[in-house]
XYZ file of C-alpha atoms in Angstrom:
703
model
C 1.814 -11.695 -26.512
C -0.212 -9.631 -29.131
C 0.348 -10.384 -32.984
C 1.983 -7.171 -33.526
C 4.592 -7.614 -30.469
C 5.214 -11.173 -31.572
C 5.982 -10.236 -35.217
C 8.484 -7.614 -33.889
C 10.072 -10.398 -31.829
C 10.228 -12.950 -34.677
C 12.028 -10.302 -36.979
C 14.938 -10.046 -34.352
C 14.822 -13.951 -33.613
C 15.557 -13.099 -30.061
C 13.392 -11.515 -27.290
C 16.612 -11.136 -25.193
C 18.111 -8.810 -27.822
C 15.217 -6.239 -27.380
C 15.003 -6.665 -23.561
C 18.749 -5.879 -23.272
C 18.439 -2.780 -25.257
C 15.599 -1.445 -23.255
C 17.065 -2.584 -20.005
C 20.134 -0.343 -20.901
C 18.086 2.383 -21.690
C 16.265 2.264 -18.473
C 19.475 2.108 -16.658
C 20.564 5.144 -18.157
C 17.131 7.147 -17.674
C 16.847 6.025 -13.999
C 20.437 7.044 -13.320
C 20.054 10.404 -15.148
C 16.970 11.403 -13.302
C 18.735 10.884 -9.904
C 22.005 12.545 -11.182
C 20.038 15.665 -12.486
C 18.124 16.084 -9.391
C 21.244 16.032 -7.369
C 24.003 17.831 -9.624
C 21.957 19.887 -12.110
C 18.640 21.064 -11.152
C 18.630 24.768 -9.932
C 17.259 26.024 -6.558
C 18.024 23.081 -4.313
C 20.564 24.816 -2.264
C 23.133 22.533 -0.753
C 20.882 19.629 0.268
C 21.539 16.360 -1.048
C 18.293 15.147 -2.984
C 19.174 11.440 -3.246
C 17.216 8.943 -5.251
C 18.909 5.327 -4.519
C 20.841 4.498 -7.794
C 22.171 1.230 -6.421
C 18.711 -0.022 -5.141
C 17.247 0.936 -8.645
C 19.918 -1.137 -10.564
C 19.112 -4.263 -8.455
C 15.598 -4.511 -10.177
C 16.284 -3.320 -13.695
C 16.152 -6.702 -15.269
C 13.241 -7.788 -13.190
C 11.226 -4.689 -14.240
C 12.104 -5.088 -17.669
C 11.003 -8.538 -17.692
C 7.839 -7.886 -15.788
C 6.693 -4.973 -18.084
C 7.795 -5.848 -21.496
C 7.211 -9.650 -21.512
C 5.206 -10.994 -18.474
C 2.512 -8.380 -17.672
C -0.748 -8.120 -19.444
C -3.210 -5.398 -19.884
C -5.049 -4.969 -16.497
C -2.471 -6.252 -14.324
C -1.521 -4.442 -11.196
C 1.804 -4.085 -9.615
C 3.398 -2.632 -6.472
C 6.848 -1.304 -7.094
C 9.459 -1.527 -4.180
C 10.043 2.051 -2.840
C 13.645 2.618 -4.033
C 12.686 1.698 -7.524
C 10.881 4.922 -8.382
C 13.280 6.015 -10.860
C 13.092 2.773 -12.966
C 9.274 2.878 -12.838
C 9.055 6.149 -14.178
C 11.777 5.459 -16.857
C 9.557 2.532 -17.970
C 6.518 4.727 -18.099
C 8.631 7.243 -20.304
C 9.581 4.593 -22.832
C 5.995 3.169 -23.248
C 4.501 6.613 -23.746
C 2.853 7.191 -20.283
C 5.059 10.118 -19.177
C 6.017 13.267 -20.574
C 9.866 13.956 -21.158
C 9.547 17.207 -18.944
C 9.111 15.032 -15.779
C 12.630 13.376 -16.063
C 14.071 16.441 -14.557
C 11.738 16.800 -11.630
C 12.442 13.489 -9.643
C 11.999 14.517 -5.981
C 11.109 18.055 -6.805
C 8.200 20.144 -5.848
C 5.170 18.866 -7.857
C 7.433 16.531 -9.718
C 8.077 12.593 -9.535
C 7.838 11.350 -6.222
C 10.757 9.785 -4.066
C 8.539 6.751 -3.784
C 5.629 5.806 -6.096
C 2.439 7.600 -5.259
C -1.197 7.017 -6.457
C -2.213 10.370 -5.709
C 1.021 12.502 -6.666
C 2.521 10.822 -9.534
C 1.286 11.661 -13.028
C 1.810 8.260 -14.606
C -0.879 5.801 -13.247
C 0.852 4.325 -10.053
C -1.295 1.299 -8.974
C -0.208 1.249 -5.380
C 1.683 3.915 -3.220
C 4.783 2.385 -1.685
C 6.959 3.760 1.344
C 8.548 2.064 4.197
C 7.405 -0.648 6.667
C 6.430 -3.040 3.789
C 2.729 -1.608 3.419
C 3.091 -1.101 -0.261
C 4.107 -4.792 -0.540
C 0.921 -6.187 1.016
C -1.474 -3.675 -0.537
C -1.871 -6.056 -3.789
C -3.174 -8.875 -1.592
C -5.905 -6.877 -0.121
C -6.713 -5.307 -3.479
C -7.208 -8.843 -4.882
C -9.604 -9.462 -1.754
C -11.367 -6.236 -2.876
C -11.954 -7.306 -6.385
C -13.016 -10.878 -5.173
C -15.839 -9.052 -2.976
C -16.779 -7.016 -6.015
C -16.983 -10.006 -8.144
C -19.309 -11.772 -5.744
C -21.762 -8.985 -5.221
C -21.687 -6.740 -8.215
C -19.643 -7.700 -11.483
C -18.589 -11.311 -11.922
C -16.343 -10.368 -14.758
C -14.414 -7.655 -12.783
C -10.759 -8.239 -13.347
C -11.138 -11.773 -13.955
C -7.721 -12.658 -15.358
C -5.986 -9.736 -13.456
C -2.554 -10.507 -11.864
C -1.594 -8.808 -8.638
C 2.193 -8.208 -8.510
C 4.579 -7.078 -5.550
C 8.060 -6.483 -6.429
C 9.512 -6.468 -2.780
C 13.058 -5.527 -1.479
C 14.453 -8.395 0.798
C 14.825 -6.188 3.612
C 11.177 -5.537 3.522
C 10.635 -9.037 4.529
C 11.873 -7.976 8.003
C 8.652 -6.061 8.425
C 5.953 -7.676 10.631
C 3.104 -6.287 8.658
C 4.335 -8.747 5.725
C 3.907 -11.657 7.737
C 0.650 -10.627 9.500
C -0.843 -10.201 5.843
C 0.681 -13.524 4.485
C -0.589 -15.200 7.693
C -4.287 -13.814 7.753
C -6.870 -16.579 7.547
C -9.098 -14.325 5.422
C -6.378 -14.327 2.748
C -5.820 -18.073 3.008
C -7.249 -18.779 -0.555
C -5.769 -15.748 -2.337
C -5.185 -16.378 -6.062
C -3.631 -14.456 -8.991
C -1.017 -12.869 -6.328
C 2.582 -13.041 -7.385
C 5.406 -11.539 -5.101
C 8.846 -11.138 -6.646
C 11.713 -10.550 -3.847
C 14.537 -8.578 -5.108
C 16.973 -10.666 -3.142
C 20.135 -8.264 -3.303
C 21.302 -9.256 0.277
C 22.026 -5.538 1.421
C 20.056 -3.470 3.619
C 20.666 0.436 4.218
C 23.719 0.164 6.385
C 25.109 -3.111 5.621
C 25.367 -6.436 3.795
C 22.832 -8.803 5.743
C 24.652 -11.285 7.746
C 23.728 -14.803 7.037
C 21.365 -16.205 4.478
C 17.706 -15.867 5.553
C 16.078 -17.031 2.501
C 15.680 -20.475 3.775
C 13.491 -19.476 6.719
C 11.492 -17.279 4.398
C 10.782 -19.990 2.102
C 9.453 -22.051 4.783
C 7.357 -19.272 6.112
C 5.455 -18.638 2.743
C 5.313 -22.560 2.152
C 3.548 -23.006 5.468
C 0.928 -20.378 4.500
C 0.256 -22.088 1.300
C 2.202 -20.188 -1.314
C 4.276 -21.586 -4.260
C 7.949 -20.779 -3.773
C 10.328 -20.731 -6.662
C 13.960 -19.334 -6.909
C 15.607 -17.491 -9.972
C 19.093 -17.970 -8.377
C 21.518 -18.462 -11.139
C 21.779 -17.567 -14.615
C 21.973 -19.778 -17.502
C 25.856 -19.454 -17.929
C 26.347 -20.622 -14.287
C 23.512 -23.337 -14.591
C 25.302 -24.914 -17.694
C 28.631 -24.947 -15.888
C 27.309 -26.458 -12.933
C 25.889 -29.371 -15.197
C 29.404 -30.057 -16.292
C 31.829 -32.749 -14.609
C 32.989 -31.402 -11.404
C 30.678 -28.264 -11.819
C 29.156 -28.858 -8.476
C 32.558 -27.940 -6.960
C 31.804 -24.126 -8.306
C 28.269 -24.461 -7.157
C 28.899 -25.624 -3.638
C 31.708 -23.087 -3.291
C 29.338 -20.013 -4.312
C 26.327 -21.519 -2.134
C 28.495 -21.910 0.867
C 29.924 -18.249 0.862
C 28.925 -15.985 3.326
C 27.041 -12.920 2.178
C 29.792 -10.815 3.189
C 32.326 -12.707 1.421
C 30.338 -12.911 -1.718
C 29.628 -9.209 -1.800
C 33.309 -8.526 -1.166
C 34.372 -10.594 -4.032
C 32.237 -8.516 -6.414
C 34.616 -5.701 -5.933
C 37.806 -7.539 -6.564
C 39.651 -7.715 -10.008
C 39.860 -10.934 -11.514
C 43.313 -11.919 -10.231
C 41.952 -11.544 -6.710
C 38.863 -13.553 -7.565
C 41.067 -16.361 -8.973
C 42.922 -16.332 -5.819
C 39.797 -16.511 -3.526
C 37.433 -18.886 -5.227
C 39.705 -21.836 -4.507
C 39.907 -20.788 -0.806
C 36.268 -20.908 -0.555
C 36.255 -24.504 -2.120
C 36.749 -27.920 -0.234
C 38.575 -28.847 -3.300
C 40.947 -25.950 -4.136
C 43.254 -27.560 -6.775
C 40.246 -28.742 -8.733
C 38.736 -25.218 -8.452
C 41.874 -23.695 -9.683
C 41.967 -25.899 -12.759
C 38.363 -25.352 -13.491
C 38.407 -21.492 -13.491
C 41.895 -21.520 -15.498
C 39.536 -22.194 -18.487
C 38.383 -18.629 -18.479
C 39.958 -15.411 -19.100
C 39.571 -12.670 -16.763
C 36.371 -10.972 -18.310
C 34.642 -14.450 -18.776
C 35.256 -15.293 -15.247
C 34.046 -12.090 -14.017
C 30.865 -12.495 -16.189
C 30.258 -16.106 -15.045
C 30.408 -14.843 -11.388
C 28.140 -12.231 -11.878
C 25.576 -14.271 -13.706
C 22.863 -14.367 -11.181
C 19.180 -15.288 -12.013
C 17.603 -12.026 -11.163
C 19.738 -10.617 -14.136
C 19.177 -13.324 -16.656
C 16.126 -13.110 -18.816
C 16.390 -17.022 -19.919
C 16.235 -17.914 -16.101
C 13.418 -15.301 -15.208
C 11.380 -16.576 -18.175
C 11.882 -20.389 -17.106
C 11.186 -19.333 -13.359
C 8.077 -17.295 -14.199
C 6.834 -20.234 -16.267
C 6.707 -22.588 -13.049
C 4.221 -20.560 -11.404
C 0.521 -21.298 -11.739
C -1.274 -18.504 -9.961
C -4.791 -20.138 -10.530
C -3.553 -22.804 -8.013
C -2.678 -20.041 -5.374
C -0.231 -17.189 -4.561
C 3.453 -17.431 -5.461
C 6.675 -15.943 -4.226
C 10.030 -16.000 -6.533
C 13.217 -15.329 -4.971
C 15.120 -13.497 -7.520
C 18.796 -13.174 -6.787
C 20.396 -9.676 -7.755
C 23.113 -7.309 -7.333
C 22.526 -3.945 -5.623
C 24.397 -1.627 -7.926
C 24.363 -3.960 -10.815
C 26.228 -2.645 -13.689
C 27.568 0.447 -11.455
C 30.805 1.008 -9.806
C 29.023 0.868 -6.534
C 27.974 -2.856 -7.129
C 28.564 -4.797 -3.812
C 29.725 -1.791 -1.721
C 28.080 -2.466 1.703
C 27.662 1.516 1.979
C 25.985 1.935 -1.521
C 22.392 2.520 -0.494
C 22.512 6.332 -0.667
C 25.681 6.664 -2.713
C 25.197 8.634 -5.976
C 27.464 8.498 -9.032
C 29.878 11.171 -9.614
C 29.859 13.344 -12.645
C 32.920 11.447 -13.965
C 31.073 8.200 -13.267
C 27.975 9.147 -15.091
C 29.866 10.079 -18.213
C 31.667 6.835 -18.060
C 28.279 5.034 -17.813
C 26.983 7.082 -20.826
C 29.923 6.054 -23.108
C 29.448 2.388 -21.938
C 25.867 2.399 -22.694
C 26.230 4.190 -25.865
C 24.060 7.086 -25.189
C 24.713 9.969 -27.627
C 25.040 13.615 -25.973
C 22.305 14.850 -27.971
C 20.058 11.891 -26.920
C 20.493 12.120 -23.301
C 16.613 11.922 -22.370
C 15.389 10.373 -25.923
C 13.298 7.413 -26.216
C 14.435 4.398 -28.195
C 14.092 5.157 -31.904
C 10.598 4.507 -33.006
C 11.772 3.227 -36.434
C 13.806 0.460 -34.757
C 12.343 -2.854 -33.718
C 13.011 -2.297 -30.191
C 11.343 1.400 -30.381
C 8.302 -0.411 -31.973
C 8.302 -2.877 -29.371
C 8.104 -0.273 -26.553
C 5.261 1.545 -28.358
C 3.200 -1.575 -28.851
C 3.809 -2.333 -24.934
C 2.510 0.885 -24.241
C -0.568 0.219 -26.259
C -1.081 -3.184 -24.485
C -0.337 -1.882 -20.937
C -1.693 1.932 -20.852
C -5.179 2.072 -19.893
C -7.319 3.441 -22.644
C -8.700 6.896 -21.821
C -12.273 7.019 -21.300
C -14.831 8.954 -19.292
C -14.869 8.222 -15.465
C -17.390 5.673 -14.317
C -20.218 7.859 -13.063
C -20.620 7.690 -9.362
C -23.819 5.840 -8.664
C -26.496 7.974 -7.625
C -27.160 6.402 -4.168
C -29.560 8.712 -2.177
C -28.141 9.037 1.251
C -30.682 10.795 3.590
C -29.505 13.546 6.065
C -31.465 11.785 8.975
C -33.953 9.055 9.783
C -36.412 11.362 11.675
C -36.158 9.059 14.652
C -35.377 9.971 18.407
C -32.851 8.396 20.859
C -34.178 8.252 24.375
C -33.163 7.034 27.705
C -29.478 6.154 28.698
C -27.660 5.041 25.540
C -23.982 4.973 24.505
C -22.649 6.133 21.254
C -21.366 2.551 20.695
C -25.019 1.282 20.946
C -26.432 3.880 18.625
C -23.755 3.209 16.056
C -25.311 -0.416 15.770
C -28.904 1.056 15.561
C -27.728 3.360 12.698
C -26.465 0.464 10.643
C -29.665 -1.217 11.289
C -31.564 1.837 10.125
C -29.502 1.803 6.863
C -30.065 -1.828 6.274
C -34.064 -1.362 6.557
C -34.586 1.933 4.887
C -31.895 2.643 2.534
C -31.548 -0.498 0.289
C -29.545 1.133 -2.420
C -26.957 2.182 0.174
C -27.103 -0.833 2.244
C -26.088 -3.144 -0.497
C -22.891 -1.462 -0.982
C -21.947 -1.154 2.763
C -19.185 -3.489 3.599
C -17.875 -3.887 7.278
C -14.534 -4.984 8.642
C -13.332 -6.028 11.901
C -10.161 -7.656 13.315
C -12.101 -10.270 15.456
C -14.102 -7.748 17.700
C -17.296 -7.301 15.441
C -19.587 -8.522 18.513
C -17.930 -6.283 20.965
C -18.073 -3.235 18.713
C -21.826 -3.578 18.228
C -21.959 -4.964 14.740
C -24.050 -7.767 15.635
C -27.436 -6.370 14.553
C -25.921 -5.431 11.152
C -24.257 -8.955 10.780
C -27.432 -10.846 11.512
C -29.044 -8.730 8.667
C -26.548 -9.082 5.963
C -24.262 -12.047 6.875
C -20.740 -12.684 6.722
C -18.517 -12.676 3.491
C -16.556 -15.937 2.654
C -14.762 -16.287 -0.700
C -15.219 -20.013 -0.337
C -18.870 -20.304 -0.829
C -21.683 -21.015 1.286
C -21.016 -23.505 4.328
C -23.813 -25.953 5.267
C -23.867 -27.063 8.819
C -26.040 -28.846 11.109
C -28.867 -26.873 12.842
C -28.200 -25.660 16.333
C -30.740 -25.877 19.308
C -29.252 -22.680 20.901
C -30.479 -19.270 19.555
C -27.683 -16.993 19.501
C -27.592 -13.142 19.708
C -25.094 -13.170 17.013
C -25.937 -15.337 13.930
C -22.634 -16.065 12.106
C -24.068 -17.132 8.828
C -21.270 -17.210 5.855
C -21.947 -16.833 2.139
C -20.378 -15.131 -0.940
C -22.934 -12.605 -0.620
C -22.179 -11.377 2.978
C -21.268 -8.068 3.643
C -19.003 -8.399 6.785
C -15.319 -9.285 6.478
C -13.956 -10.722 9.634
C -10.019 -10.721 9.766
C -7.617 -12.189 12.174
C -6.478 -9.989 15.034
C -4.366 -7.597 13.331
C -5.252 -3.932 13.343
C -2.543 -3.486 10.337
C -4.548 -5.780 8.165
C -7.730 -3.943 9.204
C -6.436 -0.561 7.826
C -4.877 -2.062 4.653
C -8.173 -3.879 3.904
C -10.120 -0.683 4.676
C -7.710 1.237 2.322
C -8.324 -1.021 -0.656
C -11.975 -1.296 -0.174
C -12.128 2.358 -0.024
C -10.375 2.507 -3.376
C -12.866 0.174 -5.175
C -14.526 2.934 -7.298
C -10.988 3.978 -8.714
C -9.720 0.481 -8.876
C -12.673 -1.571 -9.778
C -15.201 0.843 -11.139
C -17.779 -0.122 -8.154
C -18.540 2.002 -5.221
C -18.351 0.524 -1.892
C -18.996 2.264 1.504
C -16.321 0.512 3.838
C -16.748 0.869 7.709
C -14.047 -0.583 10.151
C -14.318 -1.029 13.722
C -11.751 -1.760 16.355
C -10.874 -1.043 20.056
C -9.790 2.718 19.808
C -6.708 2.185 21.872
C -5.326 -0.165 19.142
C -5.564 2.517 16.490
C -1.999 3.290 17.150
C -1.121 -0.456 16.520
C -2.357 0.112 13.033
C -1.320 3.764 12.536
C 1.267 3.188 9.736
C -1.352 1.421 7.596
C -4.023 4.016 8.616
C -1.851 6.769 7.393
C -0.912 4.930 4.078
C -4.570 4.221 3.279
C -5.559 7.790 3.723
C -2.479 9.034 1.757
C -3.348 6.518 -1.069
C -6.714 8.364 -1.638
C -8.857 5.840 0.112
C -12.317 6.828 1.294
C -13.832 4.827 4.378
C -15.133 5.262 7.801
C -13.107 3.975 10.951
C -15.355 3.478 14.234
C -12.848 3.367 17.309
C -14.851 2.112 20.244
C -14.780 2.329 23.210
C -12.827 5.324 23.698
C -11.605 6.868 27.012
C -8.780 6.763 29.295
C -9.435 3.073 30.403
C -11.917 0.205 29.400
C -12.989 0.075 33.292
C -12.389 1.425 36.708
C -9.168 -0.694 37.412
C -7.255 1.091 34.489
C -4.982 -1.147 32.484
C -3.191 -1.116 29.283
C -6.217 -0.617 27.064
C -5.716 3.442 27.206
C -6.840 5.539 24.441
C -4.871 8.475 25.156
C -3.375 10.006 21.931
C -6.052 9.038 19.337
C -7.783 12.241 19.443
C -4.639 14.220 18.420
C -4.044 11.627 15.649
C -7.583 12.268 14.275
C -7.288 16.022 14.428
C -3.976 16.066 12.662
C -4.248 13.515 9.789
C -4.934 15.260 6.374
C -7.836 14.121 4.364
C -9.779 12.817 7.520
C -12.444 14.203 9.606
C -12.430 13.257 13.174
C -15.601 13.251 15.353
C -16.362 12.266 18.961
C -20.012 12.803 19.390
C -22.045 12.532 22.572
C -25.734 11.983 21.567
C -27.340 9.722 19.149
C -28.839 12.332 16.921
C -25.342 13.640 16.448
C -24.014 10.310 15.476
C -26.742 9.600 13.120
C -26.114 12.859 11.251
C -22.445 12.395 11.405
C -22.590 8.892 9.843
C -24.819 9.747 7.102
C -22.796 12.759 6.262
C -19.693 10.543 6.301
C -21.113 8.148 3.799
C -22.047 11.073 1.515
C -18.427 12.094 1.709
C -17.483 8.486 0.560
C -19.784 8.702 -2.179
C -18.571 12.077 -3.493
C -14.862 10.780 -2.826
C -14.182 13.873 -0.575
C -12.641 12.402 2.685
C -12.539 9.597 5.007
C -13.913 9.735 8.676
C -12.747 8.516 12.256
C -15.418 8.393 14.924
C -14.235 7.911 18.411
C -17.043 6.296 20.261
C -17.799 5.106 23.898
C -19.409 2.511 25.743
C -20.671 5.016 28.569
C -24.158 5.423 28.651
C -25.426 8.884 28.363
C -28.974 10.344 29.230
C -30.292 11.540 25.735
C -32.765 13.741 27.116
C -29.791 16.216 27.649
C -29.998 17.057 23.873
C -32.990 19.038 22.914
C -33.110 19.746 19.209
C -35.421 22.572 17.926
C -38.775 21.645 16.396
C -38.587 24.304 13.614
C -37.144 22.247 10.546
C -35.062 25.378 9.439
C -33.303 25.656 12.818
C -32.927 21.655 13.096
C -31.184 21.705 9.840
C -28.918 24.493 10.940
C -28.179 22.484 14.020
C -27.436 19.374 11.829
C -24.848 21.437 9.859
C -22.992 22.719 12.842
C -22.841 19.141 14.236
C -21.063 18.284 10.865
C -19.013 21.320 10.966
C -17.687 20.485 14.365
C -19.382 22.216 17.148
C -22.644 24.029 18.422
C -23.553 25.713 21.515
C -25.320 23.214 23.735
C -26.163 25.670 26.439
C -26.499 29.289 25.758
C -26.455 31.526 29.063
C -26.626 34.793 27.119
C -30.476 35.125 27.631
C -30.143 35.001 31.331
C -30.511 38.143 33.468
C -27.040 40.003 34.532
C -25.197 37.928 31.816
C -22.045 40.062 31.231
C -19.014 38.769 29.257
C -16.681 40.972 30.630
C -17.151 39.951 34.337
C -19.160 36.717 34.827
C -19.068 34.573 31.593
C -16.930 31.444 30.808
C -17.181 29.132 27.872
C -16.813 25.264 28.442
C -15.913 23.377 25.371
C -16.244 19.729 25.507
C -16.523 16.332 23.716
C -18.007 12.941 23.975
C -18.913 11.807 27.481
C -17.740 14.716 29.166
C -20.488 16.592 27.644
C -22.886 15.614 30.876
C -20.229 16.752 32.926
C -19.729 20.077 31.473
C -23.675 20.637 31.676
C -23.563 19.638 35.448
C -20.684 22.043 35.928
C -22.643 24.771 33.784
C -25.678 24.331 36.308
C -23.470 24.585 39.452
C -21.680 27.648 38.224
C -24.974 29.292 37.514
C -25.781 29.010 41.356
C -22.663 30.954 42.059
C -23.459 33.728 39.578
C -21.258 32.447 36.844
C -22.677 32.078 33.315
C -21.105 29.054 31.759
C -21.888 28.476 28.140
C -21.412 24.890 26.930
C -19.827 24.342 23.483
C -20.232 20.646 22.291
C -17.318 19.946 20.186
C -18.803 16.982 17.964
C -15.900 17.227 15.547
C -12.505 18.200 16.791
C -11.101 17.485 13.258
C -13.215 19.742 11.107
C -13.364 22.352 13.784
C -9.535 22.581 13.831
C -9.347 22.720 10.091
C -11.839 25.384 9.688
C -9.975 27.333 12.521
C -6.760 26.875 10.539
């Protein structure tokens, strides 16, 4: 804590007093944003805009503590999707968001439904949405910064913490456990997850208490596991004689019973607590000490809403020793009339309920969207927190002037596949473009050798964050030399396409996040793109720039057929925004496309998806012009997506009205189209062959 912040706290003698006032104002502002979007904003028609008021309320204390006490300058955080209103309310209080945005939640060009790196105006670190991807993004961002530290800047984000605020229902997602269990992330440090354990999902109260199994799963993967279960009031009662009676009763309740009791009045609570205990008489006697309000407050005193408990819990974590997860017990709908309601996920407060909340929180009608008075200690604290957390505005780091050639001037002969040529192009880069080569990083989910990365890996080595490994010499000379070091440039993941796309996405944001430009290239079996599709879309949506190589493509991997079928991936490539999809046939095409794609990464323009094949193609079918001017024109046509490979218009009797057809083709179907054109010529039909190298850019240009 800075000297200025410490002086403000000392003058109040109680940090909690400041946090409570901030928390109340955040509660109001976040509820107001949702309410305005649903009840006040014009031109919304009869649509319910939504906004997750109850889900926002459950993390109020956690986010207040994280931002206003725990986090330091440079720390990065992923916010659970439904807490978007709270995030924006915090940014407003610390001076990072203009007041005009408070009335734009879920509106056109307004604050997004879920935090967005590319669309929100207030410096979101990680886009979040469904399927647990935002939760794991900080893990891969940490890995990216470790790579940057090893290769370029040892001081990059040296003391930075990577934090994920995760909804408990997100832990049902397989993507979470794929990331937690990946061996490449086994030595992760400075990563903290905080689980908002409110025990409710979208439709219901979650039956059973699963946190025990989750604890074991995190612990088995080397994570520190800490609970913030009960607040200090309850903990003090538990320490009293017979206090364990109350603790055992609450611990033993089903989630359904516990949540139902939240909605009962104090008389009903006095009736039910003894029923939940093995010692009903003693329980009745114990709870008779407190009046109705005291009993209700005590029952609601969970750790996730108690600043003293949070402070004690976070202090137990040592991120230098490895990753940690804190299970913070909370209430969905905390401080709202919807608390504990099994259907409260999408319920909005009524106009009357909002007015009652305003009065309870002592918000004046003429200060509905005001910040906390900057003359007060709490207002000063918000201003100083903003100075601490908001990045200082500076000129963008210049993009490194890496000179990327448009071609290597070589030829490709014989029968070769695009998969083979991909490996050759990487080798050419490593030999001839050192400034580019040192910034290329390849990633593979345990398929590096079978996607033709062997030559590249032999040249640059495999990256490991654990330092160099000394092993006895082998007598066998292997085609793939797997040499690991901190300076290696290939990252090998476990067999998880989801993790591949998440890491590619964070590597592809290294310029924006770490001020260091990388050129990430990921390889996978093309049919399995579907397996990681959500993470693929997430990474592109987040503004990442990278190259994806899917190989081999085609209907099957072999004549016998099977499950490895690449059927719908072309349409994915064509339809995904901010992405160019190519399926070249010849080596020269692929070389031009890869170099152009690397330039697009350098200029932060777009990502590229290459669909390659293991089918060998006669390279002599490609006859580039000798004139440099026409050769450059052909290169541009290849990049733009199509060119005329066979032009029959020079033939005698060529008549588009009677005897001309056009054959459009891609990839390994090009030789078949050439053969068909020659056969048709014998029958008096003139068939032009259009080689569609890039269905994606061609379609986009057509649109």
